[in-house]
Each structure stands twice: as C-alpha cells, then as structure tokens.
Amino acid sequence: MKSAVVVFPASNCDRDAAVALQSLTGKKPHMVWHQESHLPEVDLVVLPGGFSYGDYLRCGAMASQSAVMRAVKAHADKGGAVLGICNGFQVLTETHMLPGALMRNADLKFVCRPVALEIEETQSLFTRKYEKGQRVHFPVAHGEGNYFADEETLDRLEGENRVVFRYADGDNPNGSARNIAGILNERRNVMALMPHPERVVDPLLGGTDGVGLFQSLIETLS
Amino acid sequence: MKARVFVTLKNGVLDPQGKAIGHALNGLGFGAVGEVRQGKVIDIDLAESDAAKAKASLKDMCEKLLANTVIEKYEIELKA
Amino acid sequence: MKARVFVTLKNGVLDPQGKAIGHALNGLGFGAVGEVRQGKVIDIDLAESDAAKAKASLKDMCEKLLANTVIEKYEIELKA
Amino acid sequence: MPTITQQQIKEHGLSGDEYKRILELMGREPSLVELGIFSVMWSEHCSYKSTRFHLRRLPTKAPWVIQGPGENAGVIDIGDGDACIFKMESHNHPSFIEPYQGAATGVGGIMRNVFTMGARPIAMMNALRFGEPDHPKTRHLVEGVVRGIGGYGNCMGVPTVGGEVNFHRSYNGNILVNAMCVGLARTDKIFKSAAEGAGNPVVYIGSKTGRDGIHGATMASAEFDDASEEKRPTVQVGDPFTEKLLLEACLELMATDAIIAIQDMGAAGLTSSSAEMGDKGGSGIELDLDHVPQRETNMTAYEMMLSESQERMLAVLKPGREKEAEAIFRKWELDFAVIGHTTDTNRLVVRHKGETVADMPITALSDAAPVYERPYDRRAASVGVPQYDAKKPLLDSLARILGSPDMCSRRWIWEQYDYTVMADTVQRPGGDAAVVRVHNAKKGLAITTDVTPRYCKADPFEGAKQAVAEAYRNISAVGALPLAVTDNLNFGNPQKPEIMGEIVGAVDGIAEACRALDFPVIGGNCSLYNETNGEGIDPTPAIGGVGLMADVNRMATVAFKREDDVLMLIGDTRGRLGQSIYLREIEGREEGAAPPVDLAAEKKHGSFVRKLIEDGRVDTCHDLSDGGLLVALAEMALAGGIGAEAGVAGTTVDAIAFFFGEDQARYVIATPLDEANRIEQELRDAGIVHAIIGKTHAAKTLRIEGEGEVALSELRKAHEGWFPAYMAVAHEN
Ligand SMILES: Nc1ncnc2c1ncn2[C@@H]1O[C@H](COP(=O)(O)OP(=O)(O)O)[C@@H](O)[C@H]1O
Ligand SMILES: [Mg+2]
C-alpha cells in the first residue's frame, strides 16, 4: 500500500502518522506540503492531527482552502482512500467531503485521555479486520471534537451504516451527537475519526488497538 | 472601508460556549440571565470604496471561509 | 429584553487569529483585505425591562466574566 | 539631547549609584533609548545582580555536561551522538496579571530557549504554585494557567508530561508558573549565541514587533491610544501557530551551515539578544531599526528596542547566505529581514530614521553590570518534634489527605494537556517521573520537577537539598540514571536580609546535594521580588531533573501489577512528622523540623533501586515523599486497581508516624516473593535499612494491621474528587 500524509502549517501528528504507516506497511509514506496541487500516485491519503493554522477561526477551516485539498478531493472522487484523524476530520467536514461539523467540546476543555470505542461497522476498508461491536481503546486529544449534524443527516448516517466508530456509553469525551466518533462518506472511501489510532500501534505506548485499522487498509489496498 | 461581519450559530445548533456562559452568569448571581449564545465578530479593513462591491466581496468571503454554513449564519455591516 | 455584547481586543494587543484570517483571505485572492481583527459577540436574553438597570447589570457581567479587561474592551447594545 | 530626570531614572528601576555608574561607563549622559537599554540589561531578571555571586557555588560540570549555565539552555550528552537540551523558566508575574496569556507565553518562551540551540522540543513540564483554594482569585488563576499551558503546548505538538502543583496562602498575591522544556539534538549540531566575526549579517526572523510588554511606567509619554484613551496593555499575547512555524523553519535553517549564532528574543527582546550575542562573540553589533518588521505604526526606537513581542529570533549568518535563509522563512510564511551587521568595535550601535539613537560599549551591559553581595541573615531553622493526637483513626486521615488540594489527583490538569503527541511518551503523568523515549531508539529520558516549599520555609538549606534529592529519587524510581538539573529559584525581595538568607541557604543546599549526587546544575532562572504588601512567598527553589534510561522496556511504574507481591520498604523510617502533610492536613499546623536529608543514603538507595529496575527484576516502585508511606501505598493501589495490606513491621515507631512520617531516602517496591527474598538478602549485604511491610492482595481494599480496611473505590473518590469539584464552581475572571 502506497500512502501520503498531508502536512498543513502546524499539523503536528504528521510524523506520528508517518511512523505508524511506515512500521505497518514497511514503506515510507510521501509527505505532501499543503501548497502542492498534485498528489503522488498513492492508494491512501492521510490528513493527520494537529492544529492546522493554529485552529484559528474554526478548526480545519483554513486548511480546507489549501491547494492540496483540491487534489485530495480529486483523489477521493476517483475512489481513492482518504483517512482523516482528529484535525483531519475537521478539515474533511470543512471541505464538505464528510457531513456535519465538529464543535467545541461540551465542557469546553481540551481533553487528552484514552477512550473506549465500539466498532459499529466492519464493512469498510478501514475496519474489516475488527469485529462488529468490538471494543477498542484509542486516545483522544482535542478541544473541538463534538460531532454535530442535523437529525436528518444523523438518521441517514445510521441508516446507511456510515457510523464506523462510536464512543462507548458513558465514555463520550466531548458531547458528540449519538456518541459518534468516526464516519464514512457516501461512497465509503473517505473515513475520519477524532480519536488517534496512530498512537496505539506500539505496546509501549498504551496498546495496539489501532493496528487493525491500518491492517484493514493494507489488506484492501495492497 | 471598514466592515464588520457577524458569524453566529444557526438556531437549533447547540452552543456549548453560550450555555456555559449562561450557567456561569447565573452562578455569579445574575439571575435574570436566560439564554446566551456566543458568536464571532470579524472586523475587516477593505481597500474598496464601492459599497455594493464591498458587500459582494464580503459575502464571498463568508461563504468561502468566514462562516461554516452547515452550522453558522452571517451578517455583514459596512461602516464609514 | 435582548442584549448584544461585543468583546474585542484592545488596540495594540496582538490578534493572532485576526492576523491568520487576513492572511488566508489574501491567499484566497481577496487582495483588498487589510487588517483583520476577531472578537466575540454574546447575545443574552435578560428578564429585565428597565433599560438602565439592564445596562448596569450587563456592564457588571462584562467586568466580572464576559471580558478579560486586561486585554479586551467591550460594548453593550440593547435590543427590543 | 534630552536631559534625563531623577524621575526617569527611578521609573527605569535604576538606583542613584547605578545611574552614576552609567555616566562613568558612557562618559556622557545616556539618551532615553540608552537608558532603557541599561534598565533592562541591568534588571534583576537579565543581570542576576543579587544572585550571581552566589550561583557561582553551584556545581556545573561533569563528563557528560556539554554546556552548563550561560547559554540559552544547558546541554548533556546522552550517548550515540545524541544531546539532551533543557531549561526551566518562570513566568510568574505575567501569569498573575493574565493567567492564560502569561502561562502560554511562558511555555512559548522556554520552548524558544531550547530550539534556538538546535533541539527539537520533545517534552514539557510545569511547576505551579497557587494561593489557597478559598482565595477569591485562585480558581480563575488555576483555570487560566492550565488552559494557557495546554493552549500553547498542545498547538506546538509537544507533549506536556508532568509537573507539580501546590496551593498555599503564601502565594495568594504571587503565583508561580515555572515551565520546563526538554529537547533533543545531535551533539555536533548545537547552536550557540556567540556572534563571532565582523561584517556578518544580523537577521530578524519570526513575528512582527509590536508594543507588547514594554513596561508601563517608562512609557508615560506615549502611553495613550489616541482613539480610545485607553491605556495600552503591557500584556503579551502568545501565537503558538507562528511559533510552530518558527520552530520548523529554524530547524530547517539549522540543517544547513548558514548560521554563526542564533538567539531567541525573550525578555528585553532585541536589546538583550543583540547585546548578548555581541558580548559572547566579542564583536560589536550595528542595527538599523528601519528594517525591523513592525506590527504597529510610528513605533519609536525606544519601543522597538524594549518590546517583548513573542515568537521572534535574532541570528547572525555567514555572509552571502541571506537568500537561502530567506527562502526558508518565506516558505513558512514568516517575516525575515536583515536588520544590521556585526562589527569589530565591541559597541552596540542603533540607528533609526537616519539618526544614531544608541551607541554604547557592549561590556557596559554585561561584564560591567552590577553584582551585589547583599547583606543576608540566615535565621535559625525551625526545629522540634511536633505533638499530635496518636488516637486519630489512620484510614480516615488517609482519605482526608488523599482528597486534599495538595495531594489529590492532578488528572483535571493533565487531561487538558496532550501528553501522547509525538508517540514517544512511555510514562504518562501520574507517576514519579515522566518518561519519553528518544525517537527511533531504545533509550528514554526521565523528567521530573520537585520542591517542597514548606520544608524550605522551615529550613532553606535542608529544604533545597530535599528538592534535589526528591528529583533524584523520582528519576531513580522509574529506573533512570539522574544526569543533570535546571533550577528555578523563586523568592521574595532580596533586599531584605532574611530573604537573601533564604536564597543563600537554598543555593548552598542545592550545591551540596547536586555535588553529592553527581547531578550538576546546567541551567536555571531566578525570579525574585515575589512579594505583595511586604509579604514574600515561601522560598520555592524548584528543581527540574533529567535522567537517562538505557532501555525503556525496563521501566518501573507506581502501579501495583500482581496480587501477592511482597511490599518492601527501603530506607530508614523514624516517623518524622515535622512539616509533614499529615501535620498540616490533619492537625492543622505547619511546624517542627523539616526532615533532614542524608545524601549518602539517597545515593546508595537510589542506585540500589535503579539497578533492580535496570536488570528487569523490579517493575513496581514508588519513592516516598509528601504524605509518607501510606499515601504512597494508596497511590500504588489506585494506579493498579489492586489492593494491599501492610503493618508497622515490628518497628517501635508509632503507627501514625510510621505511616505518615516524611523521612527521606525511601522507596517502596513490590515483587513476587522469591525475588523479594533475594532482594532482601542483597539489601542486608549492602547494609541498607529495609523492611517487609506487607503484600498486595485480591480484595480491592487497603488494609492496615490494627486499623481495619478501606475500599479502594472510597479512596479513589476522595483522590479524584477534589479538583473537578473545586473547579466546577462559577468564578469571576
Ligand atoms: N501541573 C501539572 N501538570 C501535569 N502533571 C502534573 C502537574 N502537577 C502534578 N502532575 C503529575 O501528578 C503526579 C503527582 O505529582 P507529585 O505528587 O508532585 O509527584 P511526586 O511526589 O512523585 O513528585 C506526577 O506524575 C506529576 O507529573
Ligand atoms: Mg515521587
């Protein structure tokens, strides 16, 4: 599987994503600067976590206007896989490649801790190595991860099995509607989540629950 | 020309910040405070003297960047 | 009564957000955009019909909570 | 030429004698700009004039020290060509005025100190002191400081991995915000600030200069804003986004060989960075302020030289390399300007709008700056063994202590910090020391900050020794070898002999402990005049320690891991309750002698424990500090979710003193029985006092012989409860 990680000004989990991809795929991902208007030939594009543009104005708003996002959109339109993590999720909603918006956490505080997630949907290239209903722990680290969409959109997401990750009951760290932690686009080739799978691929760092996500992609895209 | 843009949450979109402020104000003894909503105000210096053009351009800025129209609405005010 | 409170940075105080927005707008081709400053607007429902009293109370809220008067200034607007 | 008035001299914080000295050094009356430059360079903050004489006594050398005090940060060799660069610095006063921005810019400032030397920051720590919880300002300050630290550090993508927090009335009017940054570089790629050679371009990089942080009093003439008549605030606002770009751009430039010297613009911005670079390089510097990127209009030379706008750096490049450097900074969308050049005159010359506004010998700002041997009075240390009610039920007291402001869980704080970003945090907040792995290696760095101000108040010398010893213990307890410290000396007004006596005592204590423990001081910071209405803070010499762990797979944590592990107490327990947490929280008194520190025992016990962990024989260890043995056992049980039982193990010490005394040089380890037997024999052979005090057990309780038991869930409720409940109350800003 060939992959690329997009780097926006003040992305800061770009290295973490690259390290995880390299250790699991054996290949160094391409690092793509936000001003590039073309992507290299890759199977997967990752929009990493961080504070693109300092999270100023709205998280992900300015990054969504960058040249590279037009290329990412074209890649997705051709059926290429896109994974957004944390700030990457915010960028994808701002670009309207995913529905809804990520608002300030309900208690207004930045939160960093491991959370329990349930795998809702395994019919996806991102989660086929997990079992339906499986419980995993990924860390979250964000101030604005409170997923919001109107009721109609939420119903549609659920009806089309596009809710991939849900915070386990009682462990919703940000007030997200219907405990939603990660969703798919309609075509099911773009997925984003607030928790950080790339931070749980090494037993020393608090677990390996994130490996399944990358393995799923490798298996499908290689 | 100076312009002021208001970006506020649409009705029906939950506003955790506004809620927290209302709560804190009540806690501080401001019992008369009911609903509170928080938004942004963006003041822009614009090198454009034609009001209609300025307005069109500001609207474009709002749609493209300043507001996320999924959750927010905006108002534009031109000054002097 | 409804009130609107504007909280903005005092002149001279660095506004990183405003700076970044201005920069982004220029980057999007809005060349006429000069300085940009970002502030907050807070809309408050107030169970108080006396305008003078409402104003006094809002001023108190600004001083105590809504504005950080070390770096911010505020304006109060009463509506209907 | 303006004539300097008595009033202006006073407003610049200069004494009559100091001004006389300036006249001698200049051979004429200074201009206002020159006076401003003298005032900041001769300030306590920049010149260390009250402490410099004493700081010379600190041990600063060791074979592994690459750079001791004197540069932007200290540097140690951690093997394989890797260097660890770290420093701690205070941002106390600004954080009291505006907690969010004060703390945020404190974090930004210390990060620049570290990356200006070529290091990528890999971990942040913070040592915080607030007033008593009931003080009307405390909540607002806690909330703002924590949010500010997180706001800046999280955006930078550097994990904030630990720290310490105390509440005490002595900080009601002067909180302490000390931030520490640890970075990594290659030993052959360390950048310094000596601007050697003449004719080299001086370049300005980063954010534009505004009127931030220029001290109000000196600005009376130009202070009002014409539009609103509002007084210009002197608070600096942090811009972590720009700092992140500055970090990446600087590291990119540092990968070339274009830089001769580089220094961040911290306190006294352009003035101190240019003067210090010229001084260290033995050169002169000529600046033309017309080229300085400016955020505001009509800035005067005085304002530009004294501005403390954040996120700026000054560098001296090799001639001809400007274009290459500029391209890097443009890519990162940062300001870049050549604003001067080095000379061979040894003078700082500043021009603005075609006029020379300052022209002064650089040595007048450095070597010739005043050094005071202020009179001091080392008052007698507090002594005595305090009385206490020996009948109070132990476990009730434990629950109260675990739920007290100084001893409760800091989760509310650290969950607002991203402590896992960079994917190398192998030991998170909540343990003795944080551990971050060296990227792509097996080794790691253990980091801690420590000081117990109530001990320092009772006895500055023993208290300061204790701060160093506790840092040493915390690092040893995770299995790392303590290598070096940075200190942050927070005190009251040094012009009072009793405060100066505290400073002298503390410096001597740090010096003695660091020497005995092979734990040299490679950097530090002094924050004096922490006083309000004549009331000084308790002496607070915070110690930031760093240690090296050869293999992060062999690391101990405080959490109990198995049932039926034997609990071994290492070190001598006399049951010293003087100045203890128990005495303060349960008896309501702070009195008696602070626990004495036996440095030989610290070294011996620390080395013993470290060896066990390094050899992979022990994975569960906690050092004993605040609250003593029982608090440590409770923390170990709560962290692991495993209960335990313990007793006084045949000693004659009274149970309360045994379980809550704060004797130093102690650790608790937990291991399976057969390993415990072997370790016991080795302890005996080594002549180390020790005792088997109990074991972990299946029940989720803590049971104390003769005292009954308490459910872990109850202890957890007390421990986790206080902070969130305290912060949930609405407060004014
Ligand atoms: N301000 C803070 N920020 C982050 N972590 C903190 C802070 N204060 C305390 N902690 C963490 O809480 C734990 C307990 O702190 P403390 O009781 O001071 O430890 P010790 O007694 O071992 O020095 C440590 O892991 C420490 O890093
Ligand atoms: Mg400890």
XYZ file of N, CA, C and O and ligand atoms in Angstrom, chain D residues 431-432 470 474 622-623 625, ligand 2:
29
model
N 2.822 9.313 37.552
C 3.866 8.512 38.185
C 4.904 9.388 38.860
O 4.660 10.561 39.126
N 6.073 8.794 39.147
C 7.125 9.553 39.812
C 7.828 10.501 38.845
O 8.000 11.676 39.130
N 14.683 14.772 46.030
C 13.425 14.210 45.545
C 13.438 14.051 44.026
O 12.925 13.064 43.487
N 12.810 10.552 42.248
C 11.755 10.333 41.259
C 12.320 9.730 39.981
O 11.688 8.880 39.341
N 7.887 3.090 43.921
C 7.413 4.456 44.188
C 8.344 5.035 45.234
O 8.683 4.349 46.194
N 8.765 6.265 45.041
C 9.558 6.884 46.100
C 8.589 7.482 47.118
O 7.424 7.736 46.807
N 7.456 10.560 49.466
C 7.660 11.997 49.646
C 6.470 12.523 50.426
O 6.132 11.949 51.468
Mg 7.626 10.619 43.649
